[in-house]
mmCIF file of C-alpha atoms and ligand atoms in Angstrom:
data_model
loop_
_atom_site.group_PDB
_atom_site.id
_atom_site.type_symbol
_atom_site.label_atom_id
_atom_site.label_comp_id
_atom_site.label_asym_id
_atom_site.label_seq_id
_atom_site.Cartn_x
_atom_site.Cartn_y
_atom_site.Cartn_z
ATOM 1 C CA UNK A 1379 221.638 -219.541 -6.545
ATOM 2 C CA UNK A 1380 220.182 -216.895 -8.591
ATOM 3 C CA UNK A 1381 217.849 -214.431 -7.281
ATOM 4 C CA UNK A 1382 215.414 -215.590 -10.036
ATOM 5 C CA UNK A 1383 216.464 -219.130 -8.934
ATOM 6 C CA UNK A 1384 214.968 -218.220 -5.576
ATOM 7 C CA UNK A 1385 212.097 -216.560 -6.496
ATOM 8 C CA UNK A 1386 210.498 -219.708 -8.483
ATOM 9 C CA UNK A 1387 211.765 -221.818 -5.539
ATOM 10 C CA UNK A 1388 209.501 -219.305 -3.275
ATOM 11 C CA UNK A 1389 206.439 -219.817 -6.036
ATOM 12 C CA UNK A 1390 207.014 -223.175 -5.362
ATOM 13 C CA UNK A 1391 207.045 -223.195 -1.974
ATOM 14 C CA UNK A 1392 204.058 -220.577 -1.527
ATOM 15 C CA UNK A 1393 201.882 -222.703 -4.135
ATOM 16 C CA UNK A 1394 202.351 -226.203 -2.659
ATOM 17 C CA UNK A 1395 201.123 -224.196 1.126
ATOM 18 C CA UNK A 1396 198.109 -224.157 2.640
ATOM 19 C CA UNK A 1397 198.668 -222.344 5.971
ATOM 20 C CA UNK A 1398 201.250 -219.624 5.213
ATOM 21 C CA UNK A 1399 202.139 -217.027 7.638
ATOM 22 C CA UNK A 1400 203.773 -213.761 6.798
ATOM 23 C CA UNK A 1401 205.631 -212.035 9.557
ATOM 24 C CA UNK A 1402 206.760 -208.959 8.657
ATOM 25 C CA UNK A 1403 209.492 -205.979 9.857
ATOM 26 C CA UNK A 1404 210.230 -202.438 9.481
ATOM 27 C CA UNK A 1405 211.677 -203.689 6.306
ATOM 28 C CA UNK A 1406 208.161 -204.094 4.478
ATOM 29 C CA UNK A 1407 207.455 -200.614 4.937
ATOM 30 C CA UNK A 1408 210.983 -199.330 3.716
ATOM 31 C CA UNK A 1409 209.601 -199.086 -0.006
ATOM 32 C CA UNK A 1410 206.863 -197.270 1.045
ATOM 33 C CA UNK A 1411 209.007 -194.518 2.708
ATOM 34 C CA UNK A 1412 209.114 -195.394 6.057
ATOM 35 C CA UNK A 1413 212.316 -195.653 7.542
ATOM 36 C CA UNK A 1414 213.586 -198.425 9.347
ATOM 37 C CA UNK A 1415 215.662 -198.630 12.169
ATOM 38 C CA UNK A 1416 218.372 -201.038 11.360
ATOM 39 C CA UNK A 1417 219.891 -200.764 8.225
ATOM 40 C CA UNK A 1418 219.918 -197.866 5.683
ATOM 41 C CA UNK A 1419 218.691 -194.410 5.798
ATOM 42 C CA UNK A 1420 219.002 -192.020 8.816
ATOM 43 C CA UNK A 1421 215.642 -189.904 7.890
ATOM 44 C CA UNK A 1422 215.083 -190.108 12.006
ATOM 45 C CA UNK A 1423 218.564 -189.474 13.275
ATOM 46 C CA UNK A 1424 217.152 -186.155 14.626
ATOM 47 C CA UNK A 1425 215.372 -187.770 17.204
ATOM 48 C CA UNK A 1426 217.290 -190.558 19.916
ATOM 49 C CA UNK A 1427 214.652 -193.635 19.685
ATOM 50 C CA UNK A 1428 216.171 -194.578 22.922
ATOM 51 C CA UNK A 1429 214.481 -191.403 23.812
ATOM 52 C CA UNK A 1430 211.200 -191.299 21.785
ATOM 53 C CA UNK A 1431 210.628 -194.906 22.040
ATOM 54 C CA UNK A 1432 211.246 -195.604 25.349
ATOM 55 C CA UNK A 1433 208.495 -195.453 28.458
ATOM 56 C CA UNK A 1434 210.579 -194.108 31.513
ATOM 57 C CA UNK A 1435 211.632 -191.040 28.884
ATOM 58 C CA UNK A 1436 208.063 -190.932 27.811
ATOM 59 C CA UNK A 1437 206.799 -190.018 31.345
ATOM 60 C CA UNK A 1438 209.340 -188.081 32.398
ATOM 61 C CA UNK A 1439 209.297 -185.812 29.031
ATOM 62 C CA UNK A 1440 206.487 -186.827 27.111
ATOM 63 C CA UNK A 1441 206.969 -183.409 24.948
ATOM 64 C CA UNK A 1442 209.826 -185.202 23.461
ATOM 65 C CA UNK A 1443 207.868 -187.940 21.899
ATOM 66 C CA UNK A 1444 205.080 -185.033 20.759
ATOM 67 C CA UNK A 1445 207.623 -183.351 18.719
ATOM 68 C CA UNK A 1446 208.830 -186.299 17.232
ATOM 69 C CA UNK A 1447 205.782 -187.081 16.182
ATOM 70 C CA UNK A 1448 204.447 -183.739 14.899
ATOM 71 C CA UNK A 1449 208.210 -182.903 12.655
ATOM 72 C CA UNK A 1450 208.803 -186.653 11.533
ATOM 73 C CA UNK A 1451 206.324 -189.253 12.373
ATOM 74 C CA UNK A 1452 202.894 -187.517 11.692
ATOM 75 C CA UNK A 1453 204.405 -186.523 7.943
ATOM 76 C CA UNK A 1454 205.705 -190.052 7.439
ATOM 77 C CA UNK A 1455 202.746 -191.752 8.308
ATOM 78 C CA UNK A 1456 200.544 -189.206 6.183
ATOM 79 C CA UNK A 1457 202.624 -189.844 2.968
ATOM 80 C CA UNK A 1458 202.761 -193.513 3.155
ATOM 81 C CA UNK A 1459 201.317 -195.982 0.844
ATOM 82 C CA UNK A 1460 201.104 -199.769 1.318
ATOM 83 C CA UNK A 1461 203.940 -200.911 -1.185
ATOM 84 C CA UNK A 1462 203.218 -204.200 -3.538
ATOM 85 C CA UNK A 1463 204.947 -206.311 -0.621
ATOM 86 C CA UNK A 1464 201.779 -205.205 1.506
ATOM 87 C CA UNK A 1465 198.987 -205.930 -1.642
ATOM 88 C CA UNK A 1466 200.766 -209.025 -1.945
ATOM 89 C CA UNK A 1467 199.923 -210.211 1.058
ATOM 90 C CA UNK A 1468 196.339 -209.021 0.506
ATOM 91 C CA UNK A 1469 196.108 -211.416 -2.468
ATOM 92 C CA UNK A 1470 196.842 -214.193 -0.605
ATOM 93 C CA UNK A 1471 194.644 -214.047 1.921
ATOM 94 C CA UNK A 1472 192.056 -213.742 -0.723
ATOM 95 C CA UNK A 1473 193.491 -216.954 -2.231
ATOM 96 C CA UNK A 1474 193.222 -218.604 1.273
ATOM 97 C CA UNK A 1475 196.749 -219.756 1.227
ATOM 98 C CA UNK A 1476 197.746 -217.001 3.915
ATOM 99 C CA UNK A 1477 196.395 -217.378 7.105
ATOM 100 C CA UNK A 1478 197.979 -214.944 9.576
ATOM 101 C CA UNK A 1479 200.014 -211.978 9.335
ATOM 102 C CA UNK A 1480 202.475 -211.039 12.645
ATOM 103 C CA UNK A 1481 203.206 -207.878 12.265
ATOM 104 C CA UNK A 1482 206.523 -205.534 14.572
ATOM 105 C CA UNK A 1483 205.304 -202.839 12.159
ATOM 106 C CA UNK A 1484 203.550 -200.195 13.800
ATOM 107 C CA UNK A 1485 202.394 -198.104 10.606
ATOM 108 C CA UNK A 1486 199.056 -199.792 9.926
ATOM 109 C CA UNK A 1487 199.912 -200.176 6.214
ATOM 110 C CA UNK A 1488 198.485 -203.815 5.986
ATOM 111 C CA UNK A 1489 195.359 -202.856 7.465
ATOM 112 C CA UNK A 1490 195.444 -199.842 4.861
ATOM 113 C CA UNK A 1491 196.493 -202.321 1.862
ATOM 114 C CA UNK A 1492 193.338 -204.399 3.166
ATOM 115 C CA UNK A 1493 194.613 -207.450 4.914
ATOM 116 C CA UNK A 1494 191.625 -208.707 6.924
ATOM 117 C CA UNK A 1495 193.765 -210.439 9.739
ATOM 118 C CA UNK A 1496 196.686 -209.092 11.438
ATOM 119 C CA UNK A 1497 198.681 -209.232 14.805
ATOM 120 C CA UNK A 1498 200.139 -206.585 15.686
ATOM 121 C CA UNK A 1499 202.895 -207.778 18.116
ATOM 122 C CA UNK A 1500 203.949 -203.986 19.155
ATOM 123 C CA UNK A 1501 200.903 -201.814 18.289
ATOM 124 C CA UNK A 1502 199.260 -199.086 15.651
ATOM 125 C CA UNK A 1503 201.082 -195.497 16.250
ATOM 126 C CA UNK A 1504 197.793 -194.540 14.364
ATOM 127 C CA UNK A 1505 195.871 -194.972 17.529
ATOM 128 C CA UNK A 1506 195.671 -192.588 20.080
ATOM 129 C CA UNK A 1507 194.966 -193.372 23.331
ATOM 130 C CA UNK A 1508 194.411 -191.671 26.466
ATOM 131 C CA UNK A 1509 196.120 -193.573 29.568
ATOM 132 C CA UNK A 1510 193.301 -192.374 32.047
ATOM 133 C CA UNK A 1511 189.792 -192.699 30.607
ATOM 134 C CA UNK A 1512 190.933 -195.108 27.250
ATOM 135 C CA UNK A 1513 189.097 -192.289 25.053
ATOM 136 C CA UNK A 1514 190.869 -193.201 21.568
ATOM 137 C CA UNK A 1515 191.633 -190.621 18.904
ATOM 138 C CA UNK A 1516 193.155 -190.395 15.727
ATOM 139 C CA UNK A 1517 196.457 -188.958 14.451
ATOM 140 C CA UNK A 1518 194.688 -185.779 12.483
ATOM 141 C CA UNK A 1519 192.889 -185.091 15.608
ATOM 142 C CA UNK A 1520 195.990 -184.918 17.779
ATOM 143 C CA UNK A 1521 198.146 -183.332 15.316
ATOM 144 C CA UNK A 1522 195.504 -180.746 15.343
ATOM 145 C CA UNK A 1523 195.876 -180.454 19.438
ATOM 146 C CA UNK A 1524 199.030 -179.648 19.241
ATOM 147 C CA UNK A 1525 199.118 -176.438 17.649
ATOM 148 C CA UNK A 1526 197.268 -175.611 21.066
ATOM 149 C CA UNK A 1527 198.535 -177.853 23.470
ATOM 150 C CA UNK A 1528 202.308 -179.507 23.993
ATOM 151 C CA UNK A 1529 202.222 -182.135 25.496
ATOM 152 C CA UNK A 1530 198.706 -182.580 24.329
ATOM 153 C CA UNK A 1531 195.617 -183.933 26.898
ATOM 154 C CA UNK A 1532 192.758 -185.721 26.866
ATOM 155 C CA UNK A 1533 189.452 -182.955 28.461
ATOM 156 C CA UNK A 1534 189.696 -185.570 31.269
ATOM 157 C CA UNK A 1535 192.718 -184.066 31.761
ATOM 158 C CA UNK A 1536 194.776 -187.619 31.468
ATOM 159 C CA UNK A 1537 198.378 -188.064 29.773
ATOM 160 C CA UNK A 1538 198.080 -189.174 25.629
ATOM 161 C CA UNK A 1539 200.422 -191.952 24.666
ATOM 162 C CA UNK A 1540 200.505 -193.862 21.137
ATOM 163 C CA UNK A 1541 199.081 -196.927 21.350
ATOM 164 C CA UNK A 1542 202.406 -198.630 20.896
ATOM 165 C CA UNK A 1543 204.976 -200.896 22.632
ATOM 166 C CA UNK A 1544 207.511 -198.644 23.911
ATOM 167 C CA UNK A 1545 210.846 -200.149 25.061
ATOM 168 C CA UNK A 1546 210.434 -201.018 28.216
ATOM 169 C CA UNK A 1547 206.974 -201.983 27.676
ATOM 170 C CA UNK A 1548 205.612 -205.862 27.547
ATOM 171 C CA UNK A 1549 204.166 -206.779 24.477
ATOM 172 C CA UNK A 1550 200.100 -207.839 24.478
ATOM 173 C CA UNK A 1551 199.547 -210.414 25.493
ATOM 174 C CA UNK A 1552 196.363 -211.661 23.416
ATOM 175 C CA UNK A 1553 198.889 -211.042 19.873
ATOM 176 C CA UNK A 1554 201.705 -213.048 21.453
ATOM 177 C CA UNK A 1555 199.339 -216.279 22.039
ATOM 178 C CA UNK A 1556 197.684 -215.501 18.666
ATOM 179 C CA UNK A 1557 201.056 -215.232 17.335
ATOM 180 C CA UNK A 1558 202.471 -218.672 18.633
ATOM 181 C CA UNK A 1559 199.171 -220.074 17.627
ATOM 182 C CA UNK A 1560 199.974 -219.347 14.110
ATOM 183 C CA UNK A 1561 203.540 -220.550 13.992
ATOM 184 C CA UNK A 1562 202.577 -223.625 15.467
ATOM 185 C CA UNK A 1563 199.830 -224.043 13.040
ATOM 186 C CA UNK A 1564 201.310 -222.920 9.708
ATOM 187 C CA UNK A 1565 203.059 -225.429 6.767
ATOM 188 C CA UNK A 1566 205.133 -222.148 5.397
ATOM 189 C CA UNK A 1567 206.740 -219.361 7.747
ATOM 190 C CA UNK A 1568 207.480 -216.253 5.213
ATOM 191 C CA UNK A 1569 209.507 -213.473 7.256
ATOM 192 C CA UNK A 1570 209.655 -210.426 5.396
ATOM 193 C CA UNK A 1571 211.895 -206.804 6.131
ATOM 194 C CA UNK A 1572 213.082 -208.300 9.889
ATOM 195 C CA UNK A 1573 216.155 -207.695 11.233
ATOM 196 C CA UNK A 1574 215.241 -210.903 13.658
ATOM 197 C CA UNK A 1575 217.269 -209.554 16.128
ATOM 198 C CA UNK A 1576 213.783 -207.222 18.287
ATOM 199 C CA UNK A 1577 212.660 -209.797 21.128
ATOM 200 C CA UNK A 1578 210.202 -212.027 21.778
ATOM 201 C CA UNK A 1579 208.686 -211.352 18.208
ATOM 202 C CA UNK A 1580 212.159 -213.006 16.718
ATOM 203 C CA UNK A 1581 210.991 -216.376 18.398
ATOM 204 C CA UNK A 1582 208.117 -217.043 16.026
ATOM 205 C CA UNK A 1583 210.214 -217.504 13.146
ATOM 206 C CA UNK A 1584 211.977 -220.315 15.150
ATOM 207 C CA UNK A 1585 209.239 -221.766 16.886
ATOM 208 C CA UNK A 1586 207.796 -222.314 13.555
ATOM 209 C CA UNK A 1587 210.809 -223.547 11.829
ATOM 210 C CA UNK A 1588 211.350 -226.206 15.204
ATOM 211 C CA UNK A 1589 207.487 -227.192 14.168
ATOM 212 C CA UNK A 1590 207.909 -228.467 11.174
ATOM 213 C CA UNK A 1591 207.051 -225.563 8.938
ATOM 214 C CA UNK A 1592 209.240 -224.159 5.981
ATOM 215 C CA UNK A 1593 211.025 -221.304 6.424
ATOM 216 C CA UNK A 1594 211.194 -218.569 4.253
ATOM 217 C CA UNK A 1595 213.324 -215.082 4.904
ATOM 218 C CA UNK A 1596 213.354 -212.414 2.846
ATOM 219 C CA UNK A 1597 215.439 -209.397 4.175
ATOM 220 C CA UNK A 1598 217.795 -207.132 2.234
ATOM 221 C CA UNK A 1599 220.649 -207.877 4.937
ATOM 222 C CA UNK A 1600 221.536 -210.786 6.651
ATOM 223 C CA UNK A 1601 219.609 -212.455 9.560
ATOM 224 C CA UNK A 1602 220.680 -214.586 12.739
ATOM 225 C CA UNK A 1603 218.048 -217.098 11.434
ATOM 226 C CA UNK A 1604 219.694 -217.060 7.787
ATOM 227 C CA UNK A 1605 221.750 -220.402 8.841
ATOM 228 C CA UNK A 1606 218.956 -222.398 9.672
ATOM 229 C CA UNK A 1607 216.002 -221.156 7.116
ATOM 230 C CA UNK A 1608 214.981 -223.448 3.891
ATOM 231 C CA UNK A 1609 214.916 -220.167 1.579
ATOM 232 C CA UNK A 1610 216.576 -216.841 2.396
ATOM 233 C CA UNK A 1611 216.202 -214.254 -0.304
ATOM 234 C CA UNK A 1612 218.546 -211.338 0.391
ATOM 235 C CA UNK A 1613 216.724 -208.569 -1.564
ATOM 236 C CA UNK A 1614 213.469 -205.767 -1.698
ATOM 237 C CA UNK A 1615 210.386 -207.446 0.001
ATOM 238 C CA UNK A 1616 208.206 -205.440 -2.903
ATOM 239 C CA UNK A 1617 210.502 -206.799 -5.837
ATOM 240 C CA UNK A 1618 210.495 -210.515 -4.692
ATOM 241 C CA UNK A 1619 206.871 -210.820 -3.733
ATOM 242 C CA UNK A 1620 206.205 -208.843 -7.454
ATOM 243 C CA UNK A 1621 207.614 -211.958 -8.778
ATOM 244 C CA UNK A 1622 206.425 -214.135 -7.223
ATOM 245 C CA UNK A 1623 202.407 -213.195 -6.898
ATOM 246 C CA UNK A 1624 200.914 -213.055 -10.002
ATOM 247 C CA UNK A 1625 197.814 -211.119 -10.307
ATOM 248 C CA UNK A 1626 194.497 -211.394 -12.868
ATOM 249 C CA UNK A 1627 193.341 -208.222 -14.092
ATOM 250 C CA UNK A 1628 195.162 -204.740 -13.708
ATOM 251 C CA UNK A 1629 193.280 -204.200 -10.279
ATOM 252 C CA UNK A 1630 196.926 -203.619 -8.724
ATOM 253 C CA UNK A 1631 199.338 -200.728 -10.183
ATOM 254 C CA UNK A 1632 202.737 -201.864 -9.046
ATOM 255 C CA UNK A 1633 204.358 -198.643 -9.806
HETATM 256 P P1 NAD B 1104 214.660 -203.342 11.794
HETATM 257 O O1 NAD B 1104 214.625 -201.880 11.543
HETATM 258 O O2 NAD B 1104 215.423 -203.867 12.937
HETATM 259 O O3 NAD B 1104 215.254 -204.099 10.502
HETATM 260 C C1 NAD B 1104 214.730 -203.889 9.257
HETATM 261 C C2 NAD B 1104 215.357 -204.883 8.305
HETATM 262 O O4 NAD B 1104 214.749 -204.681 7.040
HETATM 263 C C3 NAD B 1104 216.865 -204.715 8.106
HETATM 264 O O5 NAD B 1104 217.499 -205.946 8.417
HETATM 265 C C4 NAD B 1104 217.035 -204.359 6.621
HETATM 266 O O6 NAD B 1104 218.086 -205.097 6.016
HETATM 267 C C5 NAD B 1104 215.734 -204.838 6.034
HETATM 268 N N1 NAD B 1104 215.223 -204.069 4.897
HETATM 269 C C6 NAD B 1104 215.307 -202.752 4.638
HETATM 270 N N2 NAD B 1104 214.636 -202.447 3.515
HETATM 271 C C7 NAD B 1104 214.114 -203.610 3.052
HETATM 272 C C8 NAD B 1104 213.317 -203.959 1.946
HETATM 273 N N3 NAD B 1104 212.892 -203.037 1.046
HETATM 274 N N4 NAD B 1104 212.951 -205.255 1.801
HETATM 275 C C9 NAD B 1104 213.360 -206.203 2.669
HETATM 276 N N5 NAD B 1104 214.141 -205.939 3.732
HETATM 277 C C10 NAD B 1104 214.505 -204.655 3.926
HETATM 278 O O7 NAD B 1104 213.166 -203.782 11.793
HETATM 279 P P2 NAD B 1104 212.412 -204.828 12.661
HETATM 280 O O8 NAD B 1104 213.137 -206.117 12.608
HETATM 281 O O9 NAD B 1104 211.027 -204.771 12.218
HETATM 282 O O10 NAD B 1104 212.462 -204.285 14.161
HETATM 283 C C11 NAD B 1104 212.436 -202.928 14.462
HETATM 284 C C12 NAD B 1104 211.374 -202.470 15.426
HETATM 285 O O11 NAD B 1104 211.151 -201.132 15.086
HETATM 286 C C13 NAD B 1104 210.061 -203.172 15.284
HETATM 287 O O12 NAD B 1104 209.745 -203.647 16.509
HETATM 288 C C14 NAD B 1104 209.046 -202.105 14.860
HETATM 289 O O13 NAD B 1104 208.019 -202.004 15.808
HETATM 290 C C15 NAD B 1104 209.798 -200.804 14.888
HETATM 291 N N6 NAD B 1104 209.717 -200.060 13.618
HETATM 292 C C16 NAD B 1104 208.561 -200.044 12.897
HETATM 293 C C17 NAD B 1104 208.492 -199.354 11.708
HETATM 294 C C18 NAD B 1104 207.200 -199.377 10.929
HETATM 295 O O14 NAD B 1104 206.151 -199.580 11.521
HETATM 296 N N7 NAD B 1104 207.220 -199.210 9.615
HETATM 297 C C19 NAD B 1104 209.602 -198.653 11.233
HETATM 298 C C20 NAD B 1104 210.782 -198.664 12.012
HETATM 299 C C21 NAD B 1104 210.812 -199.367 13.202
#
């Protein structure tokens, strides 16, 4: 099959649903200059993520993480722009033919783009928190901190940690049930940029799938779920859902 073969049989799938879901990976965000993990592109090979990303590491070095995120993370996230993958999405909704979007990201690009309702299964990096008192700040604010302070603190004198899933971490547990909610109550299943392989988010797709619902996967490499999805797309999340959603207007610049 064609790629353009597979993008009409996506139009077709996406216009016949009524309760889509979109669950979406580090993938999404690639075209918008965020690197993923997996896969191409080793902008964040200076720093270990088995270091940065991981809890035990975090408390017994959190100065690690902090200079991770003032040299790459902080930049990354301040250049970013949702992609047409993320407005996509954002015009479905407004069609009412998506009803939930899971998302592993962490970047809080949807929520940027303007998608109304999304899970986030591992957290906002955007969101500051402090781990005694809960006081919440932003990324500007702590970047600011630490020109003064490294590791930086809260005035109540407790430990700041992104408001993330680090490994080692569980994941919440309000955005898992709202999560399986969703795949249990969708028609179409649309993954998008997921390696599939990052448990227990990689159980929705199949959960879904064993439900009844179509399922879609669209992921430049292959995916352990490839073998048993109705559609799998292997290309750019941006470029396939540009063909596919068509938009009134020239509210969107796709450049
Ligand atoms: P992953 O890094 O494991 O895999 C990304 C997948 O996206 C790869 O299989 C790759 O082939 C594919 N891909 C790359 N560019 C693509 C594109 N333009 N269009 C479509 N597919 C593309 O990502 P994951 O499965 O989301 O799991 C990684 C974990 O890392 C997640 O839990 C997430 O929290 C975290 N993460 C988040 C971000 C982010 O927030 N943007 C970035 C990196 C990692």
């Amino acid at each position: 099959m064609t790629v353009n073969d597979a993008i009409s049989q996506l139009k077709d799938i996406i216009a016949s649903s009524s309760h889509l879901v979109a669950f979406t990976g580090a993938g999404l965000s690639a075209e918008s200059g965020i690197p993923t993990y997996r896969g191409e592109g080793g902008l964040w090979t200076k720093y270990d993520p088995a270091k940065y990303a991981n809890i035990d590491y975090f408390h017994k070095d959190p100065s690690y993480y902090w200079s991770f995120f003032r040299d790459v993370r902080y930049p990354v996230l301040k250049k970013a722009q949702p992609n047409a993958a993320h407005y996509a999405l954002v015009e479905l909704e407004k069609r009412g033919t998506l009803i939930q979007v899971i998302t592993q990201n962490i970047d809080g690009l949807h929520q940027e783009a303007g998608q109304e309702d999304v899970i986030e299964l591992h957290g906002n990096t955007r969101r500051i928190i402090c781990l005694d008192c809960g006081k919440e700040y932003t990324i500007d604010e702590v970047y600011g901190m630490l020109k003064h302070e490294h590791p930086p603190s809260c005035p109540c004198g407790g430990r700041l940690k992104p408001d993330v899933v680090f490994f080692g971490e569980p994941l919440p547990q309000l955005a898992l049930e709202k999560a399986r909610d969703a795949a249990l109550d969708c028609d179409s299943f649309l993954v998008l940029g997921s390696s599939l392989v990052v448990t227990p988010a990689a159980h929705f797709p199949r959960l879904a799938k064993e439900n009844g619902a179509a399922l879609i996967i669209v992921n430049l490499d292959e995916t352990p779920l490839d073998t048993i999805a109705d559609l799998v797309i292997h290309g750019k999340a941006g470029e396939v859902l540009s063909g596919v959603i068509e938009y009134g207007g020239n509210s969107i610049n796709w450049d």
